[in-house]
Amino acid sequence: MVRNQTLPLDDRIEEMDPKYKKVLGSLAANLAASTLKLKSRYFHRIGVAGKGSLRLYNVLPGLPDHKIFGPGATYPVIIRHSNCLSSDDDARLDPRGAAIRILSHERTTPLSPLLDLTLKTGKAFHARTIGDFATWLVCGAAAREEHVKHAPHIRDAMWGSLRRPNSYTELHYYSNICRLFRFKDGQEMYVRFKLRPFDEKIGEESGEVEPRGILPPETGAIPRDENDKRPLLFLAEDFQLRVSSPDKVRYVLQLQIQPIPDEERVREILLDCTKPWDDKEVPYIEVGEITIDQVLTEKESEELEFNPFFRCDEVDVIRATSCNQSASIDHGRSLVYTICQHLRNRKPLPEAWRIFLDQSDIKLDLSGCPLAAKLENKDMPKATLARQWYVTVKKGGFVGSRAVAMPGATIDCGGSLGALSLAMKEEMIK
């Protein structure tokens, strides 16, 4: 085919192989459908945010000269804490998040991001690649439990991410995912970030949950303890009170750095986000302190759009060409985040993203968005993933893990992640 040279392209899509595009396109379309239906984020839906400053230490032993993370530098920052799936009760067991935006002094707009870092509780993530992540979402509990029998570190990552906290400010948060550090002398290294409470007495075990089975249930459905009488959103209230107190809220920003190996096989091992780096072999470097002294309003917090692709050349996203590469988690989610944020905020999608979604197996109803013509006689926009039974159930194929169609019936998953396409499942099985 002849490429239209006038069409704006997204280099993140252009460098993907066909299978990567297929898997990520289906995942993006499915999450986009959920975003349209919920009119909100799918993950980390509710949260609380504040702003303040990052002050880097005057002496940074072990860290080569870096343009952004240089001795004595200061930056405005915004931090947003959130629950992963629980959107109505802070007492539910859930992974907790800390998204950090570092703002640039050089930009004309005060809130222009220099760098976004998305961290969470737990030293590891449960999916090494974007392909693994998509497969995990569509398979049932039995398949997941069978999988972790052969990969016990995945089980540890799931349980290790859950927290039962008394405060967002008393937890340790990890990036899990590697970024690319470029130093002034041209050297490049892999980096992982960590945020810890300023109080050194608060250890990494703060808020930990003891495993009670092979895998935890869906975290958004875990009820609070019967004797827990705290308010539903006590974590948000606690954060706001602490920020407004004389002591403010303080954290220490840490990082681990490693040289980039020459062998691709070794690079894949270092980039594997399901396995933390040994902090004895690769010790944390404490680079600075974050002080949060102002609470953002609920509206300001909701309007925040954290995205891994808000990065700079000095702290870059590592690219992937295949959905089977470890780097595909960060590279792939940066595109999914952006698409969903545009739809949530009713912004027009660039043509490259529309084509990307159109080529997936998920038929997305975008009639409620400004990028498509308004349909007549349509009272309310509705995102649907309705399919005839023979599309979902094929001889020798799979049945969706959350719905089983009978002959003559139609499945309407309404944006459920269980509706990822059969073709995608077959691709992942291959």
XYZ file of C-alpha atoms in Angstrom:
430
model
C 0.000 0.000 0.000
C 1.115 3.546 -0.689
C 1.336 5.645 2.473
C -0.396 9.010 2.506
C 2.538 11.293 3.296
C 0.206 14.058 4.512
C -1.233 11.884 7.311
C 0.194 12.654 10.777
C 1.764 9.500 12.192
C 2.533 8.233 15.667
C 5.995 6.689 15.742
C 4.951 4.451 18.649
C 2.541 2.687 16.281
C 4.786 2.759 13.232
C 7.541 0.762 14.932
C 5.226 -2.051 16.120
C 5.127 -5.367 14.302
C 1.670 -6.568 13.061
C 1.004 -8.847 16.049
C 1.878 -6.068 18.494
C -0.535 -3.720 16.707
C -3.264 -6.363 16.810
C -2.909 -7.107 20.517
C -2.479 -3.498 21.615
C -5.236 -2.261 19.295
C -7.737 -4.684 20.810
C -6.650 -3.771 24.331
C -6.862 -0.040 23.576
C -10.299 -0.363 21.956
C -11.636 -2.378 24.857
C -10.382 0.020 27.507
C -11.619 2.909 25.365
C -15.102 1.359 25.344
C -15.012 1.074 29.129
C -13.813 4.671 29.394
C -16.695 5.896 27.240
C -19.224 3.960 29.269
C -17.839 4.942 32.679
C -16.902 8.482 31.599
C -13.930 8.046 33.890
C -10.605 6.259 34.245
C -10.757 2.463 34.200
C -7.870 1.988 36.636
C -7.080 4.369 39.521
C -10.461 6.029 39.033
C -10.620 8.099 42.208
C -7.767 9.779 43.988
C -6.471 12.761 45.865
C -3.736 15.112 44.719
C -1.448 17.834 45.993
C 1.394 19.965 44.740
C 4.688 21.105 46.122
C 8.352 20.818 45.187
C 11.161 18.352 44.569
C 14.539 19.427 45.946
C 17.504 17.348 44.862
C 20.366 16.874 47.309
C 23.554 18.852 46.830
C 25.607 15.663 46.783
C 24.478 12.659 44.714
C 27.097 9.927 45.178
C 27.057 7.193 42.560
C 25.006 9.212 40.044
C 26.799 10.518 36.928
C 26.195 14.123 35.855
C 22.575 14.390 34.660
C 20.714 17.374 33.202
C 17.465 16.770 35.134
C 18.665 14.969 38.255
C 21.560 17.279 39.005
C 22.822 18.338 42.463
C 20.764 21.085 44.108
C 18.114 21.315 41.374
C 14.519 22.102 42.365
C 11.271 21.472 40.471
C 7.564 22.027 41.063
C 5.790 18.666 41.418
C 2.271 17.281 41.558
C 1.476 13.943 43.172
C -1.767 11.962 42.940
C -2.532 9.008 45.196
C -5.180 6.499 44.218
C -6.572 3.000 44.568
C -6.177 0.652 41.618
C -9.745 -0.700 41.344
C -11.666 0.296 44.454
C -13.631 3.436 43.598
C -16.026 3.608 46.549
C -14.223 2.407 49.682
C -10.614 3.088 50.736
C -10.716 0.195 53.209
C -10.821 -2.456 50.487
C -7.610 -4.387 49.878
C -6.074 -2.923 46.745
C -2.798 -1.835 45.185
C -2.198 1.885 45.838
C -0.690 4.318 43.390
C 1.501 7.414 43.465
C 1.711 9.295 40.166
C 4.347 12.045 40.165
C 4.547 14.887 37.673
C 7.780 16.875 37.591
C 7.249 20.285 35.993
C 9.759 22.190 33.933
C 11.037 25.663 34.746
C 11.762 26.217 31.058
C 8.217 25.840 29.764
C 5.981 28.896 29.359
C 2.904 27.225 30.865
C 3.327 26.620 34.636
C 1.805 23.122 34.553
C 3.592 21.823 31.456
C 5.012 18.407 32.387
C 8.668 17.621 32.072
C 8.322 14.042 33.276
C 5.546 11.753 34.543
C 6.361 8.811 36.812
C 3.670 6.270 37.695
C 4.481 4.200 40.780
C 2.530 1.684 42.839
C 2.819 -0.450 45.957
C 4.649 -3.734 45.530
C 8.120 -4.341 44.168
C 6.904 -6.121 41.022
C 4.105 -6.168 38.444
C 2.203 -9.321 37.490
C 2.737 -9.139 33.694
C 6.118 -8.984 31.962
C 4.812 -7.816 28.561
C 1.734 -6.090 27.182
C 0.802 -9.427 25.627
C 0.924 -11.091 29.054
C -1.167 -8.249 30.493
C -3.858 -8.606 27.822
C -3.969 -12.384 28.259
C -4.252 -12.044 32.041
C -7.267 -9.756 31.643
C -9.244 -12.175 29.476
C -8.455 -15.515 31.116
C -10.445 -16.847 34.057
C -9.392 -17.496 37.637
C -8.636 -21.176 36.988
C -6.228 -20.326 34.155
C -4.511 -17.696 36.280
C -4.047 -20.085 39.189
C -2.625 -22.714 36.863
C -0.239 -20.145 35.428
C 1.176 -19.047 38.797
C 1.920 -22.664 39.715
C 4.662 -22.463 37.106
C 5.499 -18.825 37.843
C 5.273 -18.340 41.628
C 6.888 -14.904 41.392
C 3.711 -13.717 39.628
C 1.684 -14.817 42.640
C 4.094 -12.961 44.905
C 3.742 -9.840 42.745
C -0.061 -9.955 43.016
C -0.180 -10.356 46.789
C 2.794 -8.045 47.284
C 0.992 -5.165 45.572
C -2.034 -5.262 47.872
C -2.060 -2.922 50.843
C -4.322 -2.251 53.823
C -2.980 1.220 54.729
C -3.819 3.792 57.357
C -2.460 6.554 55.133
C -1.266 6.971 51.553
C 1.730 8.779 53.009
C 2.940 5.736 54.975
C 3.561 3.447 51.992
C 6.507 2.703 49.706
C 5.861 3.071 45.956
C 7.852 1.490 43.110
C 8.009 2.139 39.379
C 8.544 -1.601 38.621
C 9.226 -0.531 35.035
C 12.600 0.641 33.714
C 13.311 3.919 32.006
C 16.340 5.002 30.001
C 18.671 7.494 31.725
C 20.859 9.598 29.400
C 23.714 11.423 31.113
C 25.610 14.507 30.007
C 28.653 12.486 28.994
C 26.559 10.428 26.542
C 26.373 7.381 28.810
C 23.044 5.522 28.970
C 21.761 3.375 31.842
C 18.548 1.680 32.972
C 16.762 3.271 35.921
C 13.948 2.345 38.319
C 12.333 4.793 40.722
C 11.014 4.495 44.260
C 9.171 6.838 46.616
C 9.403 6.262 50.364
C 8.009 8.124 53.386
C 10.375 10.711 54.843
C 10.144 8.926 58.193
C 12.705 6.113 57.956
C 10.883 4.190 60.689
C 8.098 3.377 58.211
C 9.374 0.225 56.522
C 8.536 -1.407 53.219
C 6.200 -3.827 54.993
C 3.790 -1.006 55.938
C 0.221 -2.043 55.097
C 1.225 -5.484 53.797
C -1.417 -8.195 53.397
C -0.838 -11.850 54.240
C -1.748 -14.182 51.328
C -4.996 -16.060 51.950
C -5.114 -18.223 48.859
C -3.398 -18.927 45.587
C -4.354 -15.523 44.182
C -6.346 -12.625 45.591
C -9.894 -12.147 44.272
C -10.767 -9.157 42.112
C -9.616 -6.379 44.402
C -12.493 -4.043 43.624
C -14.859 -6.585 45.160
C -12.986 -7.346 48.402
C -15.156 -5.949 51.207
C -13.743 -4.088 54.196
C -13.512 -5.812 57.571
C -16.804 -5.829 59.442
C -15.303 -3.956 62.417
C -13.774 -1.193 60.276
C -15.829 1.933 60.963
C -13.631 4.461 59.173
C -15.215 6.749 56.522
C -15.399 5.383 52.988
C -12.768 7.817 51.670
C -10.641 8.078 54.789
C -7.356 7.866 52.844
C -8.203 10.961 50.815
C -9.299 12.838 53.940
C -6.124 11.828 55.786
C -3.913 13.051 52.932
C -5.668 16.421 52.799
C -5.346 16.883 56.557
C -1.641 16.010 56.523
C -0.887 18.377 53.632
C -2.649 21.199 55.512
C -0.767 20.486 58.751
C 2.393 22.380 59.814
C 4.569 19.330 58.999
C 3.147 18.982 55.462
C 3.666 15.700 53.567
C 7.234 14.656 52.792
C 8.765 11.837 50.774
C 12.233 10.783 49.677
C 12.781 10.007 45.986
C 15.125 7.102 45.318
C 16.407 5.372 42.217
C 18.388 2.336 41.082
C 20.625 2.462 38.016
C 22.318 -0.295 36.013
C 24.509 -0.305 32.900
C 22.795 -1.498 29.720
C 24.053 -4.993 28.768
C 25.223 -5.723 25.231
C 23.263 -8.992 24.960
C 19.555 -8.723 24.193
C 18.786 -11.731 26.402
C 20.359 -10.028 29.423
C 18.596 -6.756 28.618
C 15.257 -8.571 28.658
C 16.046 -9.916 32.124
C 16.813 -6.457 33.495
C 13.672 -4.978 31.896
C 11.405 -7.710 33.327
C 9.024 -5.799 35.635
C 7.820 -9.018 37.332
C 11.191 -9.342 39.078
C 12.624 -6.547 41.246
C 16.308 -5.710 41.163
C 18.219 -6.921 44.203
C 18.717 -3.788 46.296
C 21.915 -5.256 47.748
C 23.478 -5.689 44.327
C 21.867 -2.500 42.973
C 21.413 -0.219 46.005
C 18.961 2.658 46.042
C 20.403 6.135 45.611
C 18.526 8.816 47.545
C 18.383 11.781 45.190
C 16.025 14.272 46.821
C 12.992 15.182 48.924
C 9.453 15.920 47.844
C 7.366 18.254 49.990
C 3.632 18.563 49.298
C 2.152 21.699 50.847
C -0.999 22.409 48.849
C -4.102 20.281 48.211
C -5.622 20.224 44.739
C -9.389 20.428 44.452
C -11.376 17.378 43.392
C -11.878 18.934 39.948
C -8.171 19.698 39.565
C -7.289 16.154 40.622
C -9.781 14.626 38.170
C -8.417 16.686 35.286
C -4.865 15.436 35.774
C -3.664 13.242 32.913
C -0.613 11.240 33.923
C 1.007 9.440 31.021
C 4.291 7.511 30.686
C 4.859 9.314 27.375
C 5.246 12.627 29.202
C 8.977 12.084 29.282
C 12.134 13.920 28.293
C 15.170 12.843 26.313
C 17.175 12.508 29.532
C 14.603 10.119 31.113
C 13.092 8.297 28.159
C 10.609 5.493 27.557
C 12.280 2.328 26.266
C 10.722 1.353 22.935
C 9.483 -2.071 21.866
C 8.675 -3.535 18.464
C 7.007 -6.745 19.701
C 4.297 -7.455 22.280
C 6.588 -10.194 23.621
C 9.329 -7.758 24.675
C 9.554 -6.585 28.278
C 9.633 -2.938 27.182
C 6.191 -3.312 25.573
C 4.472 -2.744 28.938
C 5.631 0.885 29.221
C 5.747 1.583 25.494
C 2.294 0.100 24.866
C 0.489 1.585 27.840
C 1.697 5.075 26.915
C -0.453 4.863 23.781
C -3.457 3.291 25.549
C -3.362 5.952 28.295
C -3.358 8.773 25.743
C -6.234 7.371 23.681
C -8.409 6.799 26.749
C -7.619 10.247 28.144
C -8.683 11.884 24.874
C -11.969 9.998 24.894
C -12.621 10.675 28.571
C -12.131 14.396 27.967
C -14.055 14.328 24.669
C -11.059 15.465 22.649
C -10.774 14.579 18.947
C -8.580 11.575 18.232
C -5.730 12.058 15.747
C -6.241 10.197 12.499
C -3.402 7.757 13.234
C -5.139 6.645 16.447
C -8.523 6.297 14.727
C -7.003 4.029 12.093
C -5.215 2.068 14.825
C -8.512 1.441 16.659
C -10.448 0.705 13.453
C -8.012 -2.097 12.600
C -8.671 -3.934 15.875
C -11.255 -6.698 16.236
C -13.273 -4.589 18.694
C -15.936 -2.465 17.028
C -15.981 0.728 19.031
C -18.965 3.075 19.052
C -17.413 6.546 18.907
C -20.597 8.369 17.987
C -20.606 10.199 21.298
C -17.188 11.713 20.616
C -16.343 14.863 18.637
C -14.217 12.841 16.215
C -17.289 11.258 14.611
C -20.397 12.699 13.021
C -23.366 12.941 15.350
C -25.900 10.205 14.706
C -29.526 11.182 14.347
C -32.208 9.880 16.678
C -29.655 8.795 19.245
C -30.638 10.054 22.685
C -27.628 8.844 24.648
C -24.256 7.622 23.376
C -23.651 4.032 24.354
C -20.470 2.019 23.955
C -21.208 -1.590 23.146
C -19.220 -4.666 22.230
C -22.198 -6.672 21.002
C -21.314 -9.678 18.829
C -23.258 -12.606 17.450
C -22.631 -15.907 19.194
C -20.891 -17.454 16.189
C -18.231 -14.709 16.286
C -17.435 -15.456 19.917
C -17.825 -19.237 19.869
C -16.038 -21.100 17.093
C -15.272 -24.752 16.668
C -12.063 -25.443 18.529
C -12.040 -21.858 19.828
C -12.498 -20.195 23.167
C -15.463 -18.814 25.029
C -15.112 -15.445 26.790
C -14.217 -15.934 30.426
C -17.079 -13.788 31.695
C -19.929 -14.676 29.337
C -21.047 -17.793 27.463
C -23.274 -17.287 24.430
C -26.029 -19.737 23.475
C -26.951 -20.269 19.798
C -29.007 -17.364 18.514
C -27.989 -15.099 21.380
C -25.961 -11.902 21.400
C -23.291 -10.997 23.907
C -23.255 -7.359 24.991
C -20.245 -6.955 27.233
C -20.767 -3.228 27.597
C -17.086 -2.424 27.622
C -16.032 -5.329 29.857
C -12.422 -6.391 29.630
C -13.733 -9.923 29.265
C -14.685 -9.046 25.712
C -11.223 -8.944 24.200
C -11.392 -10.600 20.841
C -11.145 -14.272 20.040
C -8.562 -13.476 17.400
C -6.442 -11.828 20.034
C -6.693 -14.867 22.311
C -5.686 -17.146 19.462
C -2.734 -14.889 18.698
C -1.564 -15.046 22.313
C -1.980 -18.850 22.468
C 0.211 -19.149 19.366
